[in-house]
Amino acid sequence: MTNQTKSLKSLGGSPAGTLFRLSTLTLAAILTAGANAAAQIQPDTKTPTAPKVEKKVVALPAEKTIGGYNIHQMVELGGRVTDKSGSSAMWATMVNQGTGVRLLQHSLNMRSNKPSKTPFFDNLSTTSFGYGGDPNDVSTLNLNKGRLYDFAGSFRRDRNYFDYNLFVNSLLGPAALVPEPSSLHLFNTVRRNTDTMLTLFPVSLVHFRAGYNHGTNEGPTYSSVHNGGDVQLLQWFRNSIDTYTAGLDVKVAKRTMLSYDQFYAFFKGDSPFQLTGANYKLSDGTPASLGVDTLASATCGSGSKKAVEVVSGIVNPYCSATITQNQSAPTRTTFPTEQVRFSSRYWSKVAMNGRVTYSGGISNVNNFNETFVGLLSRTFMRQEIDTGGLGNGRLAHNKRINVNADYGVEAELNNHFALSDAITYWDFRNEGLSIANSVVWAGTAASSPNLLTPVSSLTPASTSTQNNFFLNQKNIGNTVLGIVSLNSRIKLSGGWRFNSRNIVDTGDDLTWHQNWLLLGTVFQPKLGTRITLNYDQMNSKSANSQTPSNTYTREAPNKAYHLRGRATAKVANWINFSVTGNGFWGKNDDPLVNHLEHNYDLSFASQIVANDSLSFDLAVSHDEVYSRTDMCYLYSGPVAPYGDPGSAGTCLQTSTNPGGTLPTAAATSQLRLGNGYYSAPSTFFSGTFNYTPTRRVNLSGGVRVNDVTGQAELLNPYQVPGALQSTILSPFADLQFNIAPQWIWHGNWNRQAYYETDGGPTPRSFQGDIVTLGVKYAF
């Protein structure tokens, strides 16, 4: 398994393209510009206006006129050099920058000086950056022609690499630690998105829209499954979605617009998987995997057949193991959606808007097949083949109907009082059918089959399992808010919010009601100083006797309090600052939950402009996330790290808590009571400066630091805090030098460092320097 994982780790941070892979949007822009310029090319004979003298780096020449367009273009070419040490996997996960040539940025702007002489477009702008190996590269294109059309298009590509080795790691114990050097669910995917939108007659009484979006996300990933051991799977992950949009807007009255939209989305999910990490062999040479959660001292089999799992690289044939594990489940889903919306300010003191959306989605899992070959020792199964039992091998068919609506109105009743009301409605119905056909080849305790037992010697047993299911959910909300302006400096607001959630499925009809108190104030004692305060309070209750709890999920708070405040001040022309506070408190006082949570945040920011050449920006914030919830867990080791011994509190079996255990149960099967403690205080600091001593030189730099000092209830003695105790440090410097008219040399240095408390598998800390050098040419 480790070798398989390493073979794909090298993909992280690898060059994602070259300079020749510029977006077709940029190419289209250049070709369009060339076609117009070919018709009429005349140099600009006018004397350019002298630019305003400013003390900053300037590389912008006077605009050129070609083919009836004023044209300005800029390109910055260069490269990055990286030098790093520590964990390459975490560098690729968090930074993913490598050494290579780059198109750092490019832009083209064309503006018609005589729209009547340029029939195709009046304005064109396009931008690109990141090509040549950055994990993110983007191109945009915008065109318009007077009252005729607007066009906007973009292409974006993002490489997403994830290998945090504490995620899905067996951390076996208590006798020994067998850490996995990489995450068992490593991801190395690339997301590509192309988006276009065309609007016809954009300023007319009636205008039309048409758009298309194509997105894909694909690449090699890993997963795991529990069958013949917890084995690792190699999966080629690929999801794609195509969305078609059409709509029109009609101005039906003064300051009143009515719109209709039609969307059609088609989703394709193709992520087959197969076994990887078959690092052992049977005595006949067949590769097999014992799973990732195996120890060198582990034994299997019984009686005379009991022995360690592996002897001299040969697997004990009476152990649970996997020889073949694969699955294919192509998923196809369509989402046709219709939407009607309006906005109006027909009356000058009344504003309204509303929206109704209807969607009917259909999803199918086609040509389903899953195959297991190996041994599941507890059931003596040697092979299982599962297929879809619906037509054409489909496993499942699902239909979802969704209706959304909202309406809002705000009225200024007089110069001192305004009233608003917002109503929301959400209703979906989901029903589905699945049929799975299974063929199982298994023995009995008497026959005691093993990994070497021929499958053909076993009698297959066929079953067909059908499931019908449905889920209905309805959400209705209403928010009423009144705003009182006592004078030009003080405003007060107060209101009430109500929400009703109803869920119906097999055997349940559950309803909850939430009531909110909303209070706020805005105080502006003088020009340049503003203080805002908001306070929300929520109470959630079950609405009928069939609903046993006061919240939708057991961990959600049934009482919540939220206080927000912000103050901004410009105490002088050269300095301003702001302070922001955000506090959230929640609790669920159900005696079987005892949930508490809070999130505090206090932030300070300031900008100081010492003079025309020098400025500073400072920001400091402290955030604290905390929660605790009664939780029950099993622990078979000699000493449990947390929790009361035996069955207690939430974990005690009663008539109202049948899931608990009794103190008379065996000690190894008794649930222990934990508190799920989680605390993550973090402090962030950012300080930057910008210095422009002359028109030719600009220097900026600074540092960003994020420090987390958290703790949590760790149920595994080999578990470590990981990112809960970590520091991110990122100093940087940037220099731009105007080496000649229209030319700028650009250098940037950025250090990326991540530090974690030692412990667990392979260390995750890293540090590295990224130096970017480029030359910018404006023409």
mmCIF file with all atom_site columns, C-alpha atoms in Angstrom, residues 6-140:
data_model
loop_
_atom_site.group_PDB
_atom_site.id
_atom_site.type_symbol
_atom_site.label_atom_id
_atom_site.label_alt_id
_atom_site.label_comp_id
_atom_site.label_asym_id
_atom_site.label_entity_id
_atom_site.label_seq_id
_atom_site.pdbx_PDB_ins_code
_atom_site.Cartn_x
_atom_site.Cartn_y
_atom_site.Cartn_z
_atom_site.occupancy
_atom_site.B_iso_or_equiv
_atom_site.pdbx_formal_charge
_atom_site.auth_seq_id
_atom_site.auth_comp_id
_atom_site.auth_asym_id
_atom_site.auth_atom_id
_atom_site.pdbx_PDB_model_num
ATOM 1   C CA . LYS A 1 6   ? 4.060   7.051  -3.054  1.00 0.00 ? 6   LYS A CA 1
ATOM 2   C CA . SER A 1 7   ? 3.649   6.520  -6.794  1.00 0.00 ? 7   SER A CA 1
ATOM 3   C CA . LEU A 1 8   ? 0.885   9.111  -6.859  1.00 0.00 ? 8   LEU A CA 1
ATOM 4   C CA . LYS A 1 9   ? 2.322   11.494 -4.303  1.00 0.00 ? 9   LYS A CA 1
ATOM 5   C CA . SER A 1 10  ? 4.768   12.653 -6.953  1.00 0.00 ? 10  SER A CA 1
ATOM 6   C CA . LEU A 1 11  ? 1.852   14.140 -8.865  1.00 0.00 ? 11  LEU A CA 1
ATOM 7   C CA . GLY A 1 12  ? 1.338   16.771 -6.195  1.00 0.00 ? 12  GLY A CA 1
ATOM 8   C CA . GLY A 1 13  ? 2.999   20.032 -7.103  1.00 0.00 ? 13  GLY A CA 1
ATOM 9   C CA . SER A 1 14  ? 3.954   18.816 -10.549 1.00 0.00 ? 14  SER A CA 1
ATOM 10  C CA . PRO A 1 15  ? 3.745   21.302 -13.432 1.00 0.00 ? 15  PRO A CA 1
ATOM 11  C CA . ALA A 1 16  ? 0.143   21.593 -14.434 1.00 0.00 ? 16  ALA A CA 1
ATOM 12  C CA . GLY A 1 17  ? 0.762   22.982 -17.898 1.00 0.00 ? 17  GLY A CA 1
ATOM 13  C CA . THR A 1 18  ? 3.122   25.047 -20.029 1.00 0.00 ? 18  THR A CA 1
ATOM 14  C CA . LEU A 1 19  ? 3.040   28.497 -21.574 1.00 0.00 ? 19  LEU A CA 1
ATOM 15  C CA . PHE A 1 20  ? 1.604   26.925 -24.704 1.00 0.00 ? 20  PHE A CA 1
ATOM 16  C CA . ARG A 1 21  ? -1.573  25.956 -22.769 1.00 0.00 ? 21  ARG A CA 1
ATOM 17  C CA . LEU A 1 22  ? -3.026  29.455 -22.690 1.00 0.00 ? 22  LEU A CA 1
ATOM 18  C CA . SER A 1 23  ? -6.768  29.580 -22.511 1.00 0.00 ? 23  SER A CA 1
ATOM 19  C CA . THR A 1 24  ? -8.755  29.542 -25.727 1.00 0.00 ? 24  THR A CA 1
ATOM 20  C CA . LEU A 1 25  ? -10.613 32.594 -24.391 1.00 0.00 ? 25  LEU A CA 1
ATOM 21  C CA . THR A 1 26  ? -7.424  34.652 -24.604 1.00 0.00 ? 26  THR A CA 1
ATOM 22  C CA . LEU A 1 27  ? -6.667  33.264 -28.065 1.00 0.00 ? 27  LEU A CA 1
ATOM 23  C CA . ALA A 1 28  ? -10.160 34.180 -29.216 1.00 0.00 ? 28  ALA A CA 1
ATOM 24  C CA . ALA A 1 29  ? -9.668  37.720 -27.936 1.00 0.00 ? 29  ALA A CA 1
ATOM 25  C CA . ILE A 1 30  ? -6.404  38.134 -29.858 1.00 0.00 ? 30  ILE A CA 1
ATOM 26  C CA . LEU A 1 31  ? -7.901  36.719 -33.063 1.00 0.00 ? 31  LEU A CA 1
ATOM 27  C CA . THR A 1 32  ? -10.942 38.978 -32.720 1.00 0.00 ? 32  THR A CA 1
ATOM 28  C CA . ALA A 1 33  ? -8.716  41.990 -32.215 1.00 0.00 ? 33  ALA A CA 1
ATOM 29  C CA . GLY A 1 34  ? -6.648  41.019 -35.248 1.00 0.00 ? 34  GLY A CA 1
ATOM 30  C CA . ALA A 1 35  ? -9.696  40.660 -37.472 1.00 0.00 ? 35  ALA A CA 1
ATOM 31  C CA . ASN A 1 36  ? -10.888 44.160 -36.626 1.00 0.00 ? 36  ASN A CA 1
ATOM 32  C CA . ALA A 1 37  ? -7.435  45.664 -36.903 1.00 0.00 ? 37  ALA A CA 1
ATOM 33  C CA . ALA A 1 38  ? -6.930  44.177 -40.361 1.00 0.00 ? 38  ALA A CA 1
ATOM 34  C CA . ALA A 1 39  ? -9.827  46.197 -41.687 1.00 0.00 ? 39  ALA A CA 1
ATOM 35  C CA . GLN A 1 40  ? -8.266  49.529 -40.817 1.00 0.00 ? 40  GLN A CA 1
ATOM 36  C CA . ILE A 1 41  ? -4.842  50.158 -39.272 1.00 0.00 ? 41  ILE A CA 1
ATOM 37  C CA . GLN A 1 42  ? -3.928  53.767 -38.655 1.00 0.00 ? 42  GLN A CA 1
ATOM 38  C CA . PRO A 1 43  ? -1.334  55.148 -36.258 1.00 0.00 ? 43  PRO A CA 1
ATOM 39  C CA . ASP A 1 44  ? -2.551  57.687 -33.739 1.00 0.00 ? 44  ASP A CA 1
ATOM 40  C CA . THR A 1 45  ? -1.396  61.122 -34.943 1.00 0.00 ? 45  THR A CA 1
ATOM 41  C CA . LYS A 1 46  ? -2.674  62.975 -31.891 1.00 0.00 ? 46  LYS A CA 1
ATOM 42  C CA . THR A 1 47  ? -0.243  64.209 -29.290 1.00 0.00 ? 47  THR A CA 1
ATOM 43  C CA . PRO A 1 48  ? -0.878  62.185 -26.141 1.00 0.00 ? 48  PRO A CA 1
ATOM 44  C CA . THR A 1 49  ? -1.889  64.056 -23.035 1.00 0.00 ? 49  THR A CA 1
ATOM 45  C CA . ALA A 1 50  ? 0.874   64.245 -20.475 1.00 0.00 ? 50  ALA A CA 1
ATOM 46  C CA . PRO A 1 51  ? 0.089   61.807 -17.685 1.00 0.00 ? 51  PRO A CA 1
ATOM 47  C CA . LYS A 1 52  ? -0.522  63.085 -14.202 1.00 0.00 ? 52  LYS A CA 1
ATOM 48  C CA . VAL A 1 53  ? 2.642   62.798 -12.172 1.00 0.00 ? 53  VAL A CA 1
ATOM 49  C CA . GLU A 1 54  ? 2.140   60.307 -9.325  1.00 0.00 ? 54  GLU A CA 1
ATOM 50  C CA . LYS A 1 55  ? 4.725   58.862 -7.015  1.00 0.00 ? 55  LYS A CA 1
ATOM 51  C CA . LYS A 1 56  ? 4.299   55.223 -7.971  1.00 0.00 ? 56  LYS A CA 1
ATOM 52  C CA . VAL A 1 57  ? 5.782   52.750 -10.395 1.00 0.00 ? 57  VAL A CA 1
ATOM 53  C CA . VAL A 1 58  ? 4.351   53.486 -13.833 1.00 0.00 ? 58  VAL A CA 1
ATOM 54  C CA . ALA A 1 59  ? 4.722   51.326 -16.925 1.00 0.00 ? 59  ALA A CA 1
ATOM 55  C CA . LEU A 1 60  ? 1.570   52.289 -18.792 1.00 0.00 ? 60  LEU A CA 1
ATOM 56  C CA . PRO A 1 61  ? 2.219   53.981 -22.143 1.00 0.00 ? 61  PRO A CA 1
ATOM 57  C CA . ALA A 1 62  ? -0.216  56.194 -23.946 1.00 0.00 ? 62  ALA A CA 1
ATOM 58  C CA . GLU A 1 63  ? -2.958  54.145 -25.566 1.00 0.00 ? 63  GLU A CA 1
ATOM 59  C CA . LYS A 1 64  ? -2.445  53.108 -29.181 1.00 0.00 ? 64  LYS A CA 1
ATOM 60  C CA . THR A 1 65  ? -5.170  53.413 -31.768 1.00 0.00 ? 65  THR A CA 1
ATOM 61  C CA . ILE A 1 66  ? -5.447  50.490 -34.175 1.00 0.00 ? 66  ILE A CA 1
ATOM 62  C CA . GLY A 1 67  ? -8.442  49.703 -36.345 1.00 0.00 ? 67  GLY A CA 1
ATOM 63  C CA . GLY A 1 68  ? -10.630 52.237 -34.550 1.00 0.00 ? 68  GLY A CA 1
ATOM 64  C CA . TYR A 1 69  ? -9.769  50.915 -31.080 1.00 0.00 ? 69  TYR A CA 1
ATOM 65  C CA . ASN A 1 70  ? -7.763  52.423 -28.261 1.00 0.00 ? 70  ASN A CA 1
ATOM 66  C CA . ILE A 1 71  ? -5.635  49.475 -27.178 1.00 0.00 ? 71  ILE A CA 1
ATOM 67  C CA . HIS A 1 72  ? -3.601  48.773 -24.093 1.00 0.00 ? 72  HIS A CA 1
ATOM 68  C CA . GLN A 1 73  ? -1.907  45.457 -23.420 1.00 0.00 ? 73  GLN A CA 1
ATOM 69  C CA . MET A 1 74  ? 0.332   44.156 -20.640 1.00 0.00 ? 74  MET A CA 1
ATOM 70  C CA . VAL A 1 75  ? 2.217   40.900 -20.225 1.00 0.00 ? 75  VAL A CA 1
ATOM 71  C CA . GLU A 1 76  ? 4.410   39.711 -17.360 1.00 0.00 ? 76  GLU A CA 1
ATOM 72  C CA . LEU A 1 77  ? 6.659   36.714 -17.997 1.00 0.00 ? 77  LEU A CA 1
ATOM 73  C CA . GLY A 1 78  ? 8.945   35.118 -15.480 1.00 0.00 ? 78  GLY A CA 1
ATOM 74  C CA . GLY A 1 79  ? 9.286   32.097 -13.264 1.00 0.00 ? 79  GLY A CA 1
ATOM 75  C CA . ARG A 1 80  ? 9.302   30.723 -9.752  1.00 0.00 ? 80  ARG A CA 1
ATOM 76  C CA . VAL A 1 81  ? 12.122  29.046 -7.857  1.00 0.00 ? 81  VAL A CA 1
ATOM 77  C CA . THR A 1 82  ? 11.195  27.008 -4.794  1.00 0.00 ? 82  THR A CA 1
ATOM 78  C CA . ASP A 1 83  ? 13.428  25.558 -2.111  1.00 0.00 ? 83  ASP A CA 1
ATOM 79  C CA . LYS A 1 84  ? 11.680  23.489 0.574   1.00 0.00 ? 84  LYS A CA 1
ATOM 80  C CA . SER A 1 85  ? 12.369  21.010 3.339   1.00 0.00 ? 85  SER A CA 1
ATOM 81  C CA . GLY A 1 86  ? 10.241  18.896 5.632   1.00 0.00 ? 86  GLY A CA 1
ATOM 82  C CA . SER A 1 87  ? 7.030   17.177 4.594   1.00 0.00 ? 87  SER A CA 1
ATOM 83  C CA . SER A 1 88  ? 6.602   17.229 0.809   1.00 0.00 ? 88  SER A CA 1
ATOM 84  C CA . ALA A 1 89  ? 3.053   15.895 1.197   1.00 0.00 ? 89  ALA A CA 1
ATOM 85  C CA . MET A 1 90  ? 1.989   18.827 3.385   1.00 0.00 ? 90  MET A CA 1
ATOM 86  C CA . TRP A 1 91  ? 3.776   21.326 1.124   1.00 0.00 ? 91  TRP A CA 1
ATOM 87  C CA . ALA A 1 92  ? 1.757   19.983 -1.813  1.00 0.00 ? 92  ALA A CA 1
ATOM 88  C CA . THR A 1 93  ? -1.438  20.016 0.290   1.00 0.00 ? 93  THR A CA 1
ATOM 89  C CA . MET A 1 94  ? -1.110  23.611 1.510   1.00 0.00 ? 94  MET A CA 1
ATOM 90  C CA . VAL A 1 95  ? 1.133   25.394 -1.052  1.00 0.00 ? 95  VAL A CA 1
ATOM 91  C CA . ASN A 1 96  ? 1.713   23.197 -4.110  1.00 0.00 ? 96  ASN A CA 1
ATOM 92  C CA . GLN A 1 97  ? 4.139   25.566 -5.825  1.00 0.00 ? 97  GLN A CA 1
ATOM 93  C CA . GLY A 1 98  ? 7.103   24.294 -7.797  1.00 0.00 ? 98  GLY A CA 1
ATOM 94  C CA . THR A 1 99  ? 10.003  25.636 -9.854  1.00 0.00 ? 99  THR A CA 1
ATOM 95  C CA . GLY A 1 100 ? 9.364   26.622 -13.458 1.00 0.00 ? 100 GLY A CA 1
ATOM 96  C CA . VAL A 1 101 ? 8.569   29.242 -16.074 1.00 0.00 ? 101 VAL A CA 1
ATOM 97  C CA . ARG A 1 102 ? 5.268   31.116 -15.667 1.00 0.00 ? 102 ARG A CA 1
ATOM 98  C CA . LEU A 1 103 ? 2.946   33.483 -17.434 1.00 0.00 ? 103 LEU A CA 1
ATOM 99  C CA . LEU A 1 104 ? 2.532   35.617 -14.317 1.00 0.00 ? 104 LEU A CA 1
ATOM 100 C CA . GLN A 1 105 ? -0.170  37.824 -15.801 1.00 0.00 ? 105 GLN A CA 1
ATOM 101 C CA . HIS A 1 106 ? -1.508  39.140 -19.074 1.00 0.00 ? 106 HIS A CA 1
ATOM 102 C CA . SER A 1 107 ? -4.231  41.653 -19.938 1.00 0.00 ? 107 SER A CA 1
ATOM 103 C CA . LEU A 1 108 ? -5.645  43.198 -23.095 1.00 0.00 ? 108 LEU A CA 1
ATOM 104 C CA . ASN A 1 109 ? -8.101  46.115 -23.212 1.00 0.00 ? 109 ASN A CA 1
ATOM 105 C CA . MET A 1 110 ? -9.692  47.496 -26.375 1.00 0.00 ? 110 MET A CA 1
ATOM 106 C CA . ARG A 1 111 ? -12.110 50.426 -26.447 1.00 0.00 ? 111 ARG A CA 1
ATOM 107 C CA . SER A 1 112 ? -13.762 51.706 -29.606 1.00 0.00 ? 112 SER A CA 1
ATOM 108 C CA . ASN A 1 113 ? -13.328 55.425 -30.230 1.00 0.00 ? 113 ASN A CA 1
ATOM 109 C CA . LYS A 1 114 ? -16.002 55.346 -32.957 1.00 0.00 ? 114 LYS A CA 1
ATOM 110 C CA . PRO A 1 115 ? -18.611 52.636 -32.190 1.00 0.00 ? 115 PRO A CA 1
ATOM 111 C CA . SER A 1 116 ? -20.338 53.220 -35.521 1.00 0.00 ? 116 SER A CA 1
ATOM 112 C CA . LYS A 1 117 ? -17.137 52.171 -37.324 1.00 0.00 ? 117 LYS A CA 1
ATOM 113 C CA . THR A 1 118 ? -16.530 48.997 -35.273 1.00 0.00 ? 118 THR A CA 1
ATOM 114 C CA . PRO A 1 119 ? -19.399 46.612 -36.000 1.00 0.00 ? 119 PRO A CA 1
ATOM 115 C CA . PHE A 1 120 ? -18.335 43.609 -33.889 1.00 0.00 ? 120 PHE A CA 1
ATOM 116 C CA . PHE A 1 121 ? -17.683 45.035 -30.414 1.00 0.00 ? 121 PHE A CA 1
ATOM 117 C CA . ASP A 1 122 ? -17.193 48.328 -28.610 1.00 0.00 ? 122 ASP A CA 1
ATOM 118 C CA . ASN A 1 123 ? -15.164 47.052 -25.658 1.00 0.00 ? 123 ASN A CA 1
ATOM 119 C CA . LEU A 1 124 ? -13.055 43.989 -25.105 1.00 0.00 ? 124 LEU A CA 1
ATOM 120 C CA . SER A 1 125 ? -11.038 42.970 -22.060 1.00 0.00 ? 125 SER A CA 1
ATOM 121 C CA . THR A 1 126 ? -9.234  39.754 -21.304 1.00 0.00 ? 126 THR A CA 1
ATOM 122 C CA . THR A 1 127 ? -6.943  38.650 -18.465 1.00 0.00 ? 127 THR A CA 1
ATOM 123 C CA . SER A 1 128 ? -4.892  35.533 -17.735 1.00 0.00 ? 128 SER A CA 1
ATOM 124 C CA . PHE A 1 129 ? -2.509  34.379 -15.030 1.00 0.00 ? 129 PHE A CA 1
ATOM 125 C CA . GLY A 1 130 ? -0.867  31.285 -13.586 1.00 0.00 ? 130 GLY A CA 1
ATOM 126 C CA . TYR A 1 131 ? -0.068  29.309 -16.738 1.00 0.00 ? 131 TYR A CA 1
ATOM 127 C CA . GLY A 1 132 ? 3.073   27.233 -16.762 1.00 0.00 ? 132 GLY A CA 1
ATOM 128 C CA . GLY A 1 133 ? 2.723   25.239 -13.549 1.00 0.00 ? 133 GLY A CA 1
ATOM 129 C CA . ASP A 1 134 ? 0.858   27.150 -10.835 1.00 0.00 ? 134 ASP A CA 1
ATOM 130 C CA . PRO A 1 135 ? -1.877  25.130 -9.105  1.00 0.00 ? 135 PRO A CA 1
ATOM 131 C CA . ASN A 1 136 ? -4.415  27.772 -10.189 1.00 0.00 ? 136 ASN A CA 1
ATOM 132 C CA . ASP A 1 137 ? -4.658  29.388 -13.623 1.00 0.00 ? 137 ASP A CA 1
ATOM 133 C CA . VAL A 1 138 ? -7.462  31.616 -14.889 1.00 0.00 ? 138 VAL A CA 1
ATOM 134 C CA . SER A 1 139 ? -8.498  33.387 -18.095 1.00 0.00 ? 139 SER A CA 1
ATOM 135 C CA . THR A 1 140 ? -11.397 35.809 -18.549 1.00 0.00 ? 140 THR A CA 1
#
